[in-house]
Coordinates of C-alpha atoms in Angstrom, one line a residue:
Chain R
M1 CA 144.8 258.4 60.2
A2 CA 141.9 260.6 59.7
G3 CA 141.5 263.4 62.3
V4 CA 138.8 263.5 64.8
S5 CA 136.8 266.9 64.8
D6 CA 135.5 268.3 68.2
A7 CA 132.1 267.6 67.0
D8 CA 132.7 263.9 66.9
V9 CA 133.7 263.6 70.6
P10 CA 130.7 262.5 72.7
Q11 CA 129.9 265.1 75.4
E12 CA 129.7 264.0 79.0
P13 CA 126.3 264.3 80.7
R14 CA 126.4 267.6 82.8
D15 CA 126.5 267.2 86.7
S16 CA 123.8 268.8 88.9
W17 CA 125.1 271.8 91.0
S18 CA 125.0 269.8 94.2
S19 CA 127.0 266.9 93.0
R20 CA 129.6 269.5 91.5
L21 CA 129.9 271.0 94.9
V22 CA 130.6 267.6 96.7
K23 CA 133.2 266.8 94.0
H24 CA 134.7 270.1 94.3
F25 CA 135.2 269.8 98.0
L26 CA 135.8 266.0 98.4
G27 CA 138.3 266.2 95.5
H28 CA 140.6 268.2 97.8
P29 CA 142.3 266.4 100.7
L30 CA 142.0 269.1 103.5
P31 CA 138.3 269.5 103.1
A32 CA 137.7 265.9 103.2
V33 CA 139.2 265.7 106.6
L34 CA 137.3 268.7 107.7
V35 CA 134.0 267.0 106.4
A36 CA 135.0 263.8 108.4
L37 CA 135.5 265.6 111.4
V38 CA 132.3 267.4 111.3
C39 CA 130.7 264.0 110.7
V40 CA 132.4 262.7 113.9
I41 CA 131.2 265.7 116.0
A42 CA 127.7 265.4 114.7
A43 CA 127.7 261.8 115.6
T44 CA 128.6 262.7 119.3
I45 CA 125.5 265.1 119.4
P46 CA 123.1 262.3 120.5
F47 CA 125.5 261.4 123.4
G48 CA 125.9 265.0 124.7
G49 CA 128.5 266.4 122.3
F50 CA 131.3 268.2 124.0
A51 CA 129.5 268.9 127.3
R52 CA 131.7 268.0 130.5
A53 CA 130.9 264.6 131.3
E54 CA 129.5 264.1 134.8
V55 CA 132.1 262.7 137.1
T56 CA 130.9 259.7 138.7
K57 CA 132.7 258.8 142.0
P58 CA 133.1 255.3 143.0
G59 CA 130.7 254.4 145.8
L60 CA 131.8 255.3 149.4
K61 CA 133.1 252.4 151.3
Q62 CA 130.6 251.4 154.4
L63 CA 133.0 251.6 157.3
E64 CA 132.3 249.7 160.5
V65 CA 132.4 251.1 164.0
G66 CA 135.1 249.3 166.1
V67 CA 137.1 248.2 163.2
E68 CA 140.5 249.8 162.4
H69 CA 140.7 251.7 158.9
T70 CA 143.7 253.1 157.2
F71 CA 143.7 256.7 155.9
G72 CA 147.2 257.6 154.5
P73 CA 149.7 257.4 157.4
L74 CA 146.8 257.2 160.0
K75 CA 145.0 254.2 161.4
L76 CA 141.6 255.1 162.8
T77 CA 139.1 253.0 164.8
I78 CA 135.9 254.7 165.6
I79 CA 134.3 253.6 168.6
E80 CA 131.3 255.8 169.5
A81 CA 129.7 259.2 169.2
S82 CA 128.1 261.3 171.9
W83 CA 127.3 265.0 172.7
D84 CA 127.8 267.0 175.9
T85 CA 127.3 270.7 176.7
D86 CA 130.3 270.5 179.3
P87 CA 132.5 267.4 178.8
Q88 CA 134.9 268.4 181.8
H89 CA 132.2 269.4 184.2
G90 CA 133.5 269.4 187.8
Q91 CA 137.1 268.9 187.0
T92 CA 139.5 271.4 188.3
D93 CA 142.2 270.9 185.6
R94 CA 140.2 272.1 182.5
Q95 CA 141.0 272.3 179.1
I96 CA 137.5 272.2 177.7
Y97 CA 134.9 274.9 178.9
P98 CA 131.2 274.8 178.6
S99 CA 129.8 275.3 175.3
V100 CA 128.0 278.7 174.9
G101 CA 124.7 278.4 173.0
G102 CA 125.3 274.8 172.1
A103 CA 127.0 271.4 172.8
Y104 CA 130.2 269.5 171.7
L105 CA 129.8 266.8 169.4
M106 CA 132.3 264.1 170.3
V107 CA 133.6 261.2 168.3
H108 CA 135.5 258.7 170.4
A109 CA 138.3 256.8 168.5
K110 CA 141.7 255.3 168.7
I111 CA 144.4 256.7 166.3
R112 CA 147.7 255.0 165.5
A113 CA 150.5 256.5 163.3
V114 CA 151.9 254.0 160.8
G115 CA 155.2 254.6 158.9
K116 CA 158.3 256.3 160.1
S117 CA 157.3 259.9 159.9
E118 CA 154.9 261.8 161.9
V119 CA 151.1 262.2 160.9
P120 CA 150.8 265.8 160.1
F121 CA 148.2 268.3 161.1
S122 CA 146.8 268.3 157.5
V123 CA 145.9 264.7 157.8
L124 CA 144.8 264.6 161.4
N125 CA 142.5 267.4 161.1
N126 CA 140.9 266.4 157.6
V127 CA 140.3 262.7 158.1
M128 CA 136.5 263.0 158.8
R129 CA 133.5 265.4 158.3
V130 CA 130.0 265.4 159.7
Q131 CA 126.9 264.6 157.5
N132 CA 123.3 265.8 157.6
L133 CA 123.5 267.7 160.9
G134 CA 123.2 271.2 160.3
S135 CA 124.0 274.1 162.7
M136 CA 127.7 273.2 162.8
F137 CA 130.0 275.8 164.2
A138 CA 133.1 276.5 162.1
T139 CA 135.5 275.0 164.6
A140 CA 135.0 273.1 168.1
Y141 CA 135.6 276.4 170.0
T142 CA 133.9 279.1 167.9
H143 CA 130.7 279.0 169.7
D144 CA 128.7 281.9 170.9
S145 CA 130.5 284.3 173.1
I146 CA 129.1 286.4 176.1
S147 CA 130.5 289.7 176.9
D148 CA 130.9 290.9 180.7
D149 CA 127.8 293.1 180.2
G150 CA 125.8 289.9 179.0
E151 CA 125.8 290.6 175.3
V152 CA 125.7 287.6 173.2
T153 CA 127.8 287.3 170.0
P154 CA 126.7 284.4 167.9
G155 CA 129.5 282.1 166.7
K156 CA 129.8 281.4 163.0
T157 CA 128.0 278.4 161.7
V158 CA 129.1 276.6 158.4
P159 CA 127.9 273.8 156.1
D160 CA 128.6 270.4 157.6
E161 CA 131.4 269.6 155.1
E162 CA 133.2 272.8 156.4
A163 CA 132.9 272.1 160.0
E164 CA 136.4 271.5 161.5
Y165 CA 137.3 269.8 164.7
T166 CA 139.8 269.4 167.4
V167 CA 141.5 266.1 168.2
A168 CA 141.9 265.9 172.0
N169 CA 143.9 263.3 173.9
M170 CA 141.5 261.5 176.2
A171 CA 144.3 261.0 178.9
D172 CA 144.5 264.9 179.4
A173 CA 142.1 266.5 177.1
I174 CA 145.0 268.4 175.4
S175 CA 144.8 269.0 171.6
L176 CA 147.1 267.1 169.5
P177 CA 148.2 269.0 166.4
S178 CA 150.1 266.0 165.0
I179 CA 151.4 262.5 166.2
G180 CA 154.7 261.1 166.0
P181 CA 155.5 257.7 164.3
G182 CA 154.5 254.7 166.3
M183 CA 152.2 256.7 168.5
T184 CA 148.8 255.4 169.6
Y185 CA 146.1 257.6 171.3
D186 CA 142.7 257.3 172.7
V187 CA 141.1 260.5 171.4
V188 CA 138.0 262.4 170.9
F189 CA 137.2 264.3 167.7
I190 CA 135.5 267.4 169.0
F191 CA 133.1 269.3 166.9
G192 CA 131.0 272.4 168.0
H193 CA 127.2 272.4 167.4
R194 CA 124.6 275.2 167.9
G195 CA 122.0 274.0 170.2
T196 CA 121.3 270.6 171.7
D197 CA 118.9 269.2 169.1
F198 CA 120.7 266.2 167.7
P199 CA 119.4 263.3 165.7
N200 CA 119.7 259.8 167.1
E201 CA 122.3 258.8 164.4
L202 CA 125.4 260.4 163.3
T203 CA 127.1 259.9 159.8
L204 CA 130.5 260.6 159.0
H205 CA 132.4 260.9 155.8
T206 CA 136.1 259.8 155.9
Y207 CA 138.8 261.0 153.8
D208 CA 142.0 259.4 152.3
F209 CA 145.2 261.0 151.1
T210 CA 147.7 260.9 148.4
W211 CA 151.5 260.7 149.1
R212 CA 152.8 263.1 146.3
A213 CA 155.5 265.7 145.7
S214 CA 154.4 269.3 145.9
S215 CA 154.2 271.1 142.4
I216 CA 155.7 274.4 144.0
D217 CA 158.7 272.9 145.9
G218 CA 158.9 269.4 145.2
S219 CA 158.6 268.2 148.8
F220 CA 156.6 265.1 149.5
D221 CA 153.6 264.9 151.7
W222 CA 150.2 263.5 152.2
R223 CA 147.9 265.6 150.1
D224 CA 144.6 265.8 148.3
P225 CA 142.1 264.6 150.9
E226 CA 139.3 262.9 149.0
V227 CA 136.1 261.3 150.5
N228 CA 136.3 257.6 150.4
G229 CA 134.1 256.1 153.1
Q230 CA 131.2 256.6 155.2
V231 CA 130.3 255.4 158.7
T232 CA 127.0 255.6 160.6
M233 CA 126.6 255.1 164.3
P234 CA 124.2 255.9 167.2
L235 CA 124.4 259.4 168.6
K236 CA 123.3 260.0 172.1
P237 CA 124.1 262.3 175.0
S238 CA 127.3 261.3 177.1
K239 CA 126.6 259.6 180.5
A240 CA 127.4 262.7 182.2
Q241 CA 125.2 264.7 180.0
Q242 CA 122.3 262.1 180.3
Q243 CA 122.5 262.4 184.2
R244 CA 122.2 266.0 183.9
L245 CA 119.2 265.8 181.6
D246 CA 117.6 263.2 183.9
R247 CA 118.3 265.5 186.8
A248 CA 116.6 268.3 184.9
S249 CA 113.6 266.4 183.9
Q250 CA 113.2 265.1 187.6
R251 CA 113.3 268.7 188.8
A252 CA 110.8 269.8 186.3
A253 CA 108.5 266.9 187.1
R254 CA 108.8 267.9 190.9
K255 CA 108.0 271.6 190.1
A256 CA 105.0 270.4 188.0
A257 CA 103.8 268.2 190.7
R258 CA 104.1 271.0 193.3
E259 CA 102.2 273.3 190.9
Q260 CA 99.4 270.9 190.4
H261 CA 99.2 270.5 194.1
K262 CA 98.9 274.2 194.7
H263 CA 96.4 274.4 192.0
K264 CA 94.3 271.7 193.6
R265 CA 94.5 273.3 197.0
A266 CA 93.5 276.7 195.6
H267 CA 90.4 275.2 194.0
R268 CA 89.2 273.1 197.1
Chain Z
M1 CA 181.8 249.0 101.5
S2 CA 185.7 248.8 101.4
R3 CA 187.3 247.0 104.3
R4 CA 189.1 250.1 105.4
T5 CA 185.7 251.9 105.7
L6 CA 184.4 249.1 107.7
R7 CA 187.4 249.2 110.1
T8 CA 186.9 252.8 110.6
K9 CA 183.3 252.6 111.5
A10 CA 183.9 249.6 113.9
L11 CA 186.7 251.7 115.7
T12 CA 184.6 254.6 116.0
G13 CA 181.8 252.4 117.6
V14 CA 184.3 250.9 120.0
V15 CA 185.6 254.4 121.0
A16 CA 182.1 255.7 121.5
L17 CA 181.3 252.8 123.8
A18 CA 184.6 253.3 125.7
V19 CA 183.8 257.0 126.2
V20 CA 180.4 256.2 127.6
G21 CA 181.8 253.5 129.9
I22 CA 184.4 256.0 131.2
G23 CA 181.6 258.7 131.8
Q24 CA 179.6 256.2 133.8
L25 CA 182.6 255.1 135.8
L26 CA 183.3 258.8 136.6
T27 CA 179.8 259.7 137.5
S28 CA 179.7 256.7 140.0
H29 CA 182.5 258.1 141.8
L30 CA 181.1 261.6 142.1
P31 CA 179.2 262.4 145.4
D32 CA 175.5 262.0 144.9
E33 CA 172.8 264.3 146.2
L34 CA 172.1 262.4 149.3
T35 CA 175.8 262.3 150.2
E36 CA 176.1 265.9 149.7
L37 CA 173.2 266.5 152.1
R38 CA 174.5 264.3 154.8
P39 CA 175.1 266.2 158.0
F40 CA 178.7 266.0 159.7
E41 CA 178.0 263.7 162.6
A42 CA 179.9 263.7 165.9
A43 CA 179.2 260.6 168.1
G44 CA 179.2 260.9 171.9
H45 CA 177.7 259.6 175.1
I46 CA 175.8 260.9 178.1
D47 CA 177.9 263.3 180.1
E48 CA 180.4 263.8 177.3
S49 CA 180.9 267.1 175.5
V50 CA 180.5 267.0 171.8
D51 CA 181.5 269.9 169.3
V52 CA 178.9 271.2 167.0
R53 CA 179.3 274.1 164.6
T54 CA 178.3 276.8 166.9
G55 CA 179.3 275.5 170.2
S56 CA 179.5 272.3 172.5
V57 CA 176.7 270.2 173.7
R58 CA 176.6 267.7 176.8
V59 CA 173.7 265.7 177.6
Q60 CA 173.6 265.4 181.2
T61 CA 170.4 263.3 182.1
V62 CA 167.6 261.4 180.5
N63 CA 164.6 260.5 182.4
G64 CA 161.1 259.0 181.5
G65 CA 157.6 258.7 182.9
T66 CA 153.9 258.4 182.0
S67 CA 153.0 262.1 182.4
L68 CA 154.9 265.5 182.2
R69 CA 154.7 268.4 184.5
S70 CA 156.0 271.4 182.6
P71 CA 155.5 275.2 183.2
I72 CA 152.8 275.2 180.6
A73 CA 150.6 272.3 181.5
A74 CA 150.4 268.8 182.9
M75 CA 150.3 266.3 180.2
R76 CA 149.3 262.6 180.5
T77 CA 150.1 260.0 177.9
S78 CA 149.5 256.3 177.2
N79 CA 152.9 256.5 175.5
L80 CA 156.0 257.7 177.4
W81 CA 157.5 261.2 178.2
V82 CA 161.2 261.5 178.0
V83 CA 163.0 264.4 179.4
I84 CA 166.5 265.3 178.3
A85 CA 168.6 267.7 180.3
Y86 CA 171.5 269.0 178.4
T87 CA 173.9 272.0 178.4
F88 CA 174.9 274.0 175.3
T89 CA 177.8 276.4 175.4
P90 CA 178.2 278.9 172.3
S91 CA 181.7 279.1 171.0
Q92 CA 181.7 282.1 168.6
T93 CA 178.3 283.9 168.5
T94 CA 175.3 284.5 170.7
T95 CA 172.9 281.6 170.0
G96 CA 171.2 278.5 171.4
L97 CA 170.6 275.0 170.3
F98 CA 167.3 274.6 168.3
S99 CA 167.2 271.0 166.8
I100 CA 166.7 268.0 169.2
E101 CA 165.4 264.6 167.8
M102 CA 165.0 261.1 169.2
V103 CA 165.9 258.5 166.6
A104 CA 164.9 254.9 166.9
A105 CA 167.0 251.9 165.8
N106 CA 164.5 251.4 163.0
G107 CA 164.8 255.0 161.8
M108 CA 161.7 256.5 163.3
R109 CA 162.3 260.1 164.4
W110 CA 160.5 262.1 167.2
S111 CA 161.5 265.9 167.0
G112 CA 161.6 268.1 170.1
T113 CA 159.6 270.8 168.4
A114 CA 156.7 268.5 166.8
S115 CA 153.4 268.0 168.2
R116 CA 153.3 268.6 172.1
N117 CA 156.9 268.3 172.5
Q118 CA 159.0 271.0 173.8
N119 CA 162.6 272.2 173.5
L120 CA 163.4 274.8 176.0
C121 CA 166.7 276.3 175.3
T122 CA 167.3 279.9 175.3
S123 CA 170.3 281.7 173.7
S124 CA 173.6 282.7 175.4
V125 CA 176.8 284.6 174.8
P126 CA 180.0 282.9 173.8
G127 CA 181.4 280.8 176.7
L128 CA 178.4 281.0 178.9
P129 CA 176.6 277.6 179.2
I130 CA 172.8 277.4 178.9
Q131 CA 170.9 274.7 180.9
C132 CA 168.3 273.4 178.5
Q133 CA 165.6 270.7 178.7
A134 CA 163.5 268.9 176.1
A135 CA 160.5 266.8 176.5
I136 CA 159.7 264.3 173.8
E137 CA 156.6 262.0 173.7
V138 CA 157.7 258.5 172.4
P139 CA 156.2 255.1 172.2
A140 CA 157.6 252.8 174.6
D141 CA 157.8 249.8 172.2
Y142 CA 160.3 251.4 169.8
I143 CA 162.7 253.3 171.9
I144 CA 165.2 250.6 173.1
G145 CA 168.6 251.5 171.5
A146 CA 167.5 254.9 170.4
H147 CA 170.1 257.7 170.1
L148 CA 169.5 261.6 170.3
E149 CA 170.6 263.9 167.5
L150 CA 171.2 267.6 168.3
A151 CA 172.0 270.3 165.9
P152 CA 172.3 274.0 165.9
T153 CA 169.4 275.0 163.6
A154 CA 166.1 273.7 163.5
D155 CA 164.9 271.3 160.7
L156 CA 167.9 272.1 158.6
T157 CA 170.5 269.5 159.6
Q158 CA 171.7 269.0 156.1
Y159 CA 175.4 270.0 155.7
D160 CA 175.4 270.9 159.3
A161 CA 177.1 269.5 162.4
V162 CA 175.0 267.0 164.3
A163 CA 175.8 265.5 167.7
V164 CA 174.8 261.9 167.9
I165 CA 174.4 260.7 171.6
D166 CA 173.9 257.2 172.7
L167 CA 170.9 257.3 175.1
E168 CA 171.8 253.7 176.5
I169 CA 167.9 252.9 176.6
T170 CA 167.5 249.2 177.5
P171 CA 164.3 247.3 178.3
D172 CA 165.1 247.7 182.0
V173 CA 165.3 251.5 181.5
V174 CA 161.9 251.5 179.6
A175 CA 160.3 249.3 182.3
D176 CA 161.6 251.8 185.1
W177 CA 160.0 254.8 183.1
K178 CA 156.7 253.0 182.6
A179 CA 156.6 252.7 186.3
N180 CA 157.4 256.3 186.9
P181 CA 154.2 258.2 187.2
E182 CA 155.6 261.8 186.4
V183 CA 158.7 263.7 185.0
T184 CA 159.2 267.3 185.3
L185 CA 160.3 269.9 182.8
Q186 CA 161.7 273.0 184.4
G187 CA 163.0 275.2 181.6
S188 CA 166.0 276.8 180.5
T189 CA 168.5 278.7 182.7
L190 CA 171.7 280.6 182.0
G191 CA 175.0 279.6 183.7
A192 CA 176.7 276.3 184.6
S193 CA 174.8 273.7 186.5

């Protein structure tokens, strides 16, 4: 067989530099994976890339006044909302003293403990928060204070979501730190508010809880309060407060009439 | 594969299964965690002395009403206040009795130290009785057939001695308590009643 000289072998056409580069990289398995990864990342760019996705909460349940709803181990029926500067005015056995520099916002409700263990403070005191009110004191009783020499120290106000309340038993106005299993109470959730300028409606956010083990000691409890519902109801002065307001406006009207009468007599 | 090798492998499998079975049998006879934590219960009745680890306890009276008058405050309720008077006598060291719970037939528990409840029981020296009183707020609907559990230490009755006292609460007793407007809580005193 006759030998074939190098000069007889047809030469392949020479690639351009770019196709040689692609061939060089894609010819190796690892760079091919990297290139695919870069392509995938590039494809996500129109959708926001790796930016943290906005957490969209499911819509809040619209709760009804007068209907019992369940929040973890607690059943709650919200009845009505009112405000009063001195809810125990005239009573001898006082638990609540007149607000200094504001008024008490009171949410009347029935509560019931379901299950076989008590409803702890962490649930009872985190089941609701007010919305869109402003000028809320940090707790029910952290209102302004007046020293003996008349100096006023303003109480701390906080954003609505941080305003805490006290749950008082209606029967004796004593605070309930927790409630035992099977117990039912008529209660008032008492918030503190600077001033007496209230809207005609009150909106509350309600919170549900998760029964889970602690990551520290493994003990089970109701944890992680999470807003899940909203209820809106009329907000008006309590009956006693309305009577005081009426009496005050009648006094003001009488005083104005006297002034007018005096003024007329002086100009006759 | 030779018949001998096959027989050896089958035998190995049978032995392995037998070992696992024996292991499970042994495990089922070991005390589980809940059994280990169970307190040592001593049953008793009203006006009967029951030994607990640090002394002896005797429940003397149980009374109920719709409001409680105590040294701290007057507390009204839409439920019931139950006041338990009991005597505790330390046996070895100076101590008191710090855990008292009412337990319903369905397992609901109301502690003498939770919420607005009170357990007034001071400490005493060995041999000197303490007159103690506890006030526990309970729902009237659940307490028929309830019993009382008294233990030396608060909130840690695991491993410990617990006196289980039948309170003899019947529907008639509950009806009487509902009709009683007030029960009184006086506090804790040293010495025999």
